């Protein structure tokens, strides 16, 4: 059956229907103004924004109405959180105080999300009380919610009332037979329902909720947990269907199933995907959909830029001592946002000018022998290379190729300078970093010590600290050009052909 195309991005917007782009940013310039307005400073909906703008979560929603095989109720909802993390639960009044304190201290914080620790819509009073107070007291903050979707259709009208513009639904399948392998039960109309029947109800509610949100112009992101052997072959179909129904973005996240988290999958030895498997599936889905590749599976009380957690600065005892004048803070926030926007706009202009140059240069680069190269970046945010190799606990991974620079994802590691001699399994922190950088040929950082240099080179990864404080994409292009001039971009098959 042909699904109706209800995409809330107008067809004339251009967008990514051809599937050539991997993030919303490549199409930012083509989005209609009202969508651009919703996306440009949301760190999850825009890859570019995540270098500059922060989000925070408040953990106000303890209960859940379904069971996922990758979740242990002792921890936060694993649909949007790194498993094994426990957040401190807040009452809505405390949560609002915390949001105002963070917004006044971190003006780059533009989005407040409720993502747990259970399902926000299984706790509607606490969730909507928080949103109601915030929409009155902090109208400059975008409101965002993440749900498993079971109760979604019942709450869409209320969401629209509080100007909730961004909703994430975790959709792991559209086939109840696949769903029965992921969800052992749901709690529905005061009854516990199991197996295929439970999965069928959940899927129906998710799809109905998605359609209702799109009809009201609310942007929908779909999260899917990739579970090898269970739904990995099925997720491209999920992507195609949710795109056809108007979802804006798809975020395929890897299953994390450590045995110590005590989840069903952890206990039964279900593995998560490798970096390569994840990237292959994301690329496959991107034929149909804008893909999110910068998700950090943050916790239900995360604060700061994606990938950082400043939660310790905002414990309730510290917040109680803060004297917040929010109307004043809003003025300061508006100034900071305007300055960031100005910077982003000038970068966009410079980038467009460069794209034209590159396309001329591309005639030179775009020969069959130039091949793509993966590069790892150490950054603390701001879109520049500003992190010491030894302090990086994650690297951003980009692919440089004759057609430009493409963001691929991020890889976590243990900060080399803080990892001690070993960090479990006899592996040193440096071993872990080198493993995390598998497949990369270059690591760009602001500085690097002498010690890791040799082991990185031996692993085929060229360390480079010469592009400190440069914009990431500029540095990658410069490095790629350097490699081309040095004859390092010769495609293996061409090389072999020459030898032959
Ligand atoms: Fe939070 Fe989620 Fe809103 Fe973002 S997170 S509720 S959409 S504000 Fe973002 Fe974190 Fe990934 Fe979620 S990086 S886990 S996608
Ligand atoms: Fe756990 Fe979230 Fe699934 Fe509920 S929806 S069982 S909290 S992962």
mmCIF file of N, CA and C in Angstrom, residues 25 92 125 147 170 180 186 252 280 333 379 416 426 462:
data_model
loop_
_atom_site.group_PDB
_atom_site.id
_atom_site.type_symbol
_atom_site.label_atom_id
_atom_site.label_comp_id
_atom_site.label_asym_id
_atom_site.label_seq_id
_atom_site.Cartn_x
_atom_site.Cartn_y
_atom_site.Cartn_z
ATOM 1 N N UNK A 25 21.660 20.018 8.533
ATOM 2 C CA UNK A 25 22.342 21.264 8.220
ATOM 3 C C UNK A 25 22.589 21.466 6.745
ATOM 4 N N UNK A 92 8.019 18.855 39.884
ATOM 5 C CA UNK A 92 7.971 19.906 38.847
ATOM 6 C C UNK A 92 8.434 21.287 39.333
ATOM 7 N N UNK A 125 0.702 14.236 34.528
ATOM 8 C CA UNK A 125 0.519 15.400 35.417
ATOM 9 C C UNK A 125 1.858 16.082 35.675
ATOM 10 N N UNK A 147 9.170 10.117 23.999
ATOM 11 C CA UNK A 147 8.222 9.126 24.518
ATOM 12 C C UNK A 147 8.296 7.807 23.758
ATOM 13 N N UNK A 170 10.205 6.844 20.162
ATOM 14 C CA UNK A 170 11.101 5.711 19.914
ATOM 15 C C UNK A 170 10.307 4.633 19.194
ATOM 16 N N UNK A 180 7.467 -8.191 19.132
ATOM 17 C CA UNK A 180 7.328 -9.186 20.204
ATOM 18 C C UNK A 180 8.699 -9.629 20.724
ATOM 19 N N UNK A 186 3.106 -4.573 27.637
ATOM 20 C CA UNK A 186 2.731 -3.164 27.810
ATOM 21 C C UNK A 186 1.619 -3.106 28.850
ATOM 22 N N UNK A 252 19.158 6.577 14.576
ATOM 23 C CA UNK A 252 19.380 5.151 14.861
ATOM 24 C C UNK A 252 20.504 5.056 15.881
ATOM 25 N N UNK A 280 26.808 1.748 8.521
ATOM 26 C CA UNK A 280 26.237 1.174 7.297
ATOM 27 C C UNK A 280 24.716 1.317 7.304
ATOM 28 N N UNK A 333 20.443 36.406 27.478
ATOM 29 C CA UNK A 333 20.367 35.223 26.629
ATOM 30 C C UNK A 333 20.116 35.623 25.165
ATOM 31 N N UNK A 379 37.357 18.039 20.121
ATOM 32 C CA UNK A 379 36.773 19.377 20.282
ATOM 33 C C UNK A 379 35.961 19.463 21.560
ATOM 34 N N UNK A 416 42.877 10.004 27.761
ATOM 35 C CA UNK A 416 44.194 9.377 27.902
ATOM 36 C C UNK A 416 44.946 9.898 29.134
ATOM 37 N N UNK A 426 43.148 -4.916 31.454
ATOM 38 C CA UNK A 426 44.560 -4.739 31.144
ATOM 39 C C UNK A 426 44.792 -3.760 30.012
ATOM 40 N N UNK A 462 47.561 9.277 11.845
ATOM 41 C CA UNK A 462 48.498 10.392 11.899
ATOM 42 C C UNK A 462 48.005 11.455 12.883
#
